[in-house]
Coordinates of C-alpha atoms in Angstrom, one line a residue:
D83 CA 90.0 96.8 113.7
G84 CA 90.5 96.7 110.1
Q85 CA 90.3 93.0 109.4
P86 CA 89.0 91.7 105.8
L87 CA 85.7 90.6 105.7
P88 CA 84.9 87.6 104.7
E89 CA 83.4 88.3 101.5
T90 CA 87.0 89.1 100.2
D91 CA 87.9 85.8 99.5
Q92 CA 85.3 85.4 96.7
Y93 CA 87.5 88.0 94.4
L94 CA 90.9 86.1 94.9
S95 CA 89.7 84.3 92.1
G96 CA 87.5 84.7 89.0
D97 CA 87.4 84.8 85.5
G98 CA 90.0 86.8 83.8
F99 CA 92.6 87.2 86.3
T100 CA 95.0 85.0 88.7
V101 CA 96.1 86.1 91.9
T102 CA 99.8 85.2 93.7
E103 CA 100.4 86.5 97.2
S104 CA 103.8 87.4 98.2
D105 CA 105.2 86.5 101.5
D106 CA 104.7 90.2 103.1
G107 CA 101.3 89.9 102.7
G108 CA 101.0 91.9 99.3
F109 CA 99.0 90.8 96.5
V110 CA 99.1 90.7 92.4
F111 CA 96.2 90.7 90.6
H112 CA 97.4 89.0 86.7
P113 CA 95.2 89.8 84.4
A114 CA 94.4 87.6 81.0
A115 CA 94.6 90.3 79.0
S116 CA 96.7 92.8 79.6
N117 CA 95.6 96.0 78.6
G118 CA 99.8 96.9 79.4
H119 CA 99.2 99.2 82.1
G120 CA 99.6 98.7 85.9
L121 CA 98.0 99.8 88.6
L122 CA 99.1 100.0 92.0
I123 CA 96.8 100.4 95.2
M124 CA 97.6 101.6 98.8
H125 CA 95.9 100.7 101.5
G126 CA 94.4 102.8 104.6
A127 CA 96.2 102.5 107.9
L128 CA 95.5 99.7 109.9
I129 CA 94.0 97.9 107.1
K130 CA 95.0 94.7 104.8
P131 CA 95.5 95.0 101.3
K132 CA 93.4 91.9 101.1
S133 CA 91.0 94.6 101.7
Y134 CA 90.8 96.3 98.4
A135 CA 90.3 93.1 96.5
R136 CA 86.9 93.4 95.1
S137 CA 88.6 96.6 93.6
A138 CA 91.9 94.5 92.1
A139 CA 89.5 92.0 90.8
F140 CA 87.0 94.9 88.8
F141 CA 90.2 96.5 87.4
A142 CA 92.1 93.4 86.7
Q143 CA 89.7 92.2 84.6
L144 CA 89.8 95.5 82.5
G145 CA 93.3 94.3 81.8
Y146 CA 95.1 96.4 84.3
T147 CA 98.2 94.4 86.4
V148 CA 97.3 95.2 89.7
L149 CA 99.9 95.5 92.7
L150 CA 98.6 96.2 96.2
P151 CA 101.7 96.1 98.9
N152 CA 101.5 95.5 102.1
G153 CA 103.1 98.2 104.7
M154 CA 104.5 97.0 107.8
V155 CA 102.3 97.2 110.8
R156 CA 99.6 97.7 108.3
L157 CA 100.9 101.2 107.3
S158 CA 101.2 101.8 103.6
I159 CA 103.3 104.7 104.3
N160 CA 105.7 102.0 105.6
A161 CA 105.5 100.2 101.8
V162 CA 106.3 103.2 99.7
N163 CA 110.0 102.3 99.2
G164 CA 109.4 98.5 98.5
A165 CA 106.9 99.4 96.4
A166 CA 108.9 101.7 93.9
E167 CA 111.1 98.8 93.6
R168 CA 108.9 96.3 92.9
M169 CA 106.8 98.2 90.0
K170 CA 110.0 98.6 88.5
T171 CA 109.7 94.6 87.8
F172 CA 106.4 94.7 85.7
D173 CA 106.4 94.6 82.3
V174 CA 103.9 97.4 81.8
E175 CA 103.4 100.8 79.8
D176 CA 102.5 103.3 82.7
W177 CA 101.3 103.1 86.2
F178 CA 98.0 104.2 87.7
V179 CA 97.7 104.6 91.0
I180 CA 94.5 104.6 94.1
G181 CA 95.2 105.4 97.1
H182 CA 92.4 105.2 99.8
S183 CA 92.8 107.1 103.4
M184 CA 96.9 106.9 104.2
G185 CA 97.3 105.2 101.0
G186 CA 96.7 108.3 99.6
F187 CA 99.4 110.2 101.4
S188 CA 101.5 107.2 101.0
S189 CA 100.8 107.4 96.8
L190 CA 102.2 110.5 96.5
T191 CA 104.6 110.6 98.4
L192 CA 105.7 107.3 96.7
I193 CA 105.8 109.4 93.4
A194 CA 107.4 112.8 94.7
R195 CA 110.3 110.5 96.1
H196 CA 110.6 107.8 93.4
R197 CA 109.3 109.4 90.2
P198 CA 107.7 106.1 88.1
N199 CA 105.9 106.5 85.3
V200 CA 102.6 107.4 86.9
T201 CA 99.8 108.7 84.3
A202 CA 97.1 109.6 86.7
V203 CA 96.0 108.8 90.5
A204 CA 93.0 108.6 92.0
L205 CA 92.5 109.6 95.8
W206 CA 89.9 108.1 97.9
A207 CA 89.1 109.8 101.1
A208 CA 92.8 110.6 101.4
N209 CA 93.8 113.0 104.0
Q210 CA 96.9 115.5 102.6
P211 CA 99.4 116.3 105.4
S212 CA 102.4 117.1 102.9
D213 CA 102.4 119.4 100.2
F214 CA 102.0 118.2 96.8
S215 CA 100.9 121.0 94.9
D216 CA 103.8 120.9 92.5
L217 CA 102.7 117.2 91.6
T218 CA 101.6 117.8 87.3
M219 CA 99.4 114.5 87.1
P220 CA 95.6 113.9 86.4
I221 CA 94.3 113.7 90.1
L222 CA 91.1 112.4 91.1
F223 CA 89.5 112.6 94.8
L224 CA 86.9 111.3 95.6
W225 CA 85.3 112.2 98.8
G226 CA 81.7 110.6 100.8
D227 CA 79.7 113.5 102.3
A228 CA 79.5 110.7 105.3
D229 CA 82.9 110.7 105.8
G230 CA 83.6 111.2 109.9
L231 CA 87.4 111.3 109.5
M232 CA 87.1 114.2 106.9
P233 CA 84.5 116.2 107.6
P234 CA 83.8 119.3 105.4
E235 CA 86.2 121.3 106.8
R236 CA 89.3 118.8 107.0
F237 CA 87.9 117.6 103.3
A238 CA 88.3 121.8 102.4
A239 CA 91.5 122.4 104.3
G240 CA 93.5 119.3 102.6
K241 CA 92.9 120.9 98.8
A242 CA 95.4 123.5 99.8
N243 CA 98.6 120.7 99.7
L244 CA 97.1 119.6 96.2
P245 CA 97.5 120.4 92.7
A246 CA 94.9 123.0 91.7
T247 CA 93.5 120.9 88.5
V248 CA 92.3 117.8 91.2
E249 CA 89.0 116.8 89.9
Y250 CA 86.8 116.9 93.1
V251 CA 83.8 114.1 93.1
T252 CA 81.3 114.0 96.4
V253 CA 80.2 110.6 96.1
P254 CA 76.6 111.6 98.5
G255 CA 76.2 109.5 101.2
A256 CA 79.9 107.4 101.3
N257 CA 81.3 106.9 104.4
H258 CA 85.1 106.6 105.3
Q259 CA 85.1 102.6 105.6
D260 CA 83.1 102.0 102.4
F261 CA 85.6 102.3 100.0
A262 CA 87.4 98.9 100.9
M263 CA 86.3 95.7 102.3
Y264 CA 87.3 95.4 106.2
S265 CA 85.5 95.2 109.8
H266 CA 85.5 98.5 111.8
Q267 CA 86.5 101.9 111.1
F268 CA 86.8 104.2 114.3
F269 CA 85.5 107.5 114.4
D270 CA 83.3 106.9 110.9
N271 CA 80.0 107.4 110.1
E272 CA 77.6 104.9 109.4
G273 CA 77.3 105.4 105.3
S274 CA 73.9 104.4 103.4
L275 CA 75.4 103.2 100.4
G276 CA 77.3 100.1 101.7
W277 CA 80.3 98.6 100.9
A278 CA 79.5 96.9 97.7
A279 CA 77.6 99.8 96.2
Q280 CA 80.2 102.1 97.5
I281 CA 83.1 100.4 96.2
D282 CA 81.7 99.5 92.7
L283 CA 80.6 103.6 92.4
A284 CA 84.2 104.2 93.1
N285 CA 85.8 101.8 90.7
A286 CA 83.4 102.9 87.8
T287 CA 84.6 106.4 88.4
T288 CA 88.0 105.7 88.8
A289 CA 87.8 103.6 85.5
A290 CA 86.4 106.2 83.8
F291 CA 88.9 108.7 85.0
F292 CA 91.7 106.2 83.9
A293 CA 90.6 105.6 80.4
R294 CA 90.3 109.4 79.9
H295 CA 93.9 109.5 80.4
L296 CA 95.2 106.5 78.4
S297 CA 95.7 108.2 75.2
T298 CA 98.5 110.6 76.7
S299 CA 100.2 108.2 78.7
E300 CA 103.3 106.7 77.0
N301 CA 106.4 108.1 78.1
R302 CA 105.5 110.2 80.6
Q303 CA 107.6 111.0 83.7
Y304 CA 106.3 113.0 86.8

């Protein structure tokens, strides 16, 4: 039912960052040596933010200040307005965004509604029920060909609601669940990578995509 795996606890502390937990169940990963950029990670439906701790720790060690908001009843769409306000309180130049599953929809909703200074976005297995085709920032889309919630026809149909400039990457053997660390995903297929390898691949691919756009990040509004 989307509960964080026990292994998530080990990523709540480590070299190069500290972690604070909010009263509402969200987290902030504070880098010891900031690169000046913020990263917002929006969780999937019925998944707790803690399930993304491995990714948050990875990016914090790269210097990102990482915000993981928690939506009421475990729906990140309910965190959109609060997260947008919280983003204003951090001393960072700009923001990068990762959204998994519903978190992708929540991320783009936040960007379209509140227009924060976002430089680039990574969508991980994210269905888009609304039209975001007018967004202009760089977007990466990772999709696994073993995803039971987003079979090829649904994946292809969702492209119509995204900009034509989106970069799509198919991850062989990746399913829907293993982009994060949680206990169960209804209607998914068994992935062949496992959560550790799939998350690491998603992190590395996303970090490289973000790095390509760091130099164009100053004073940009969307």
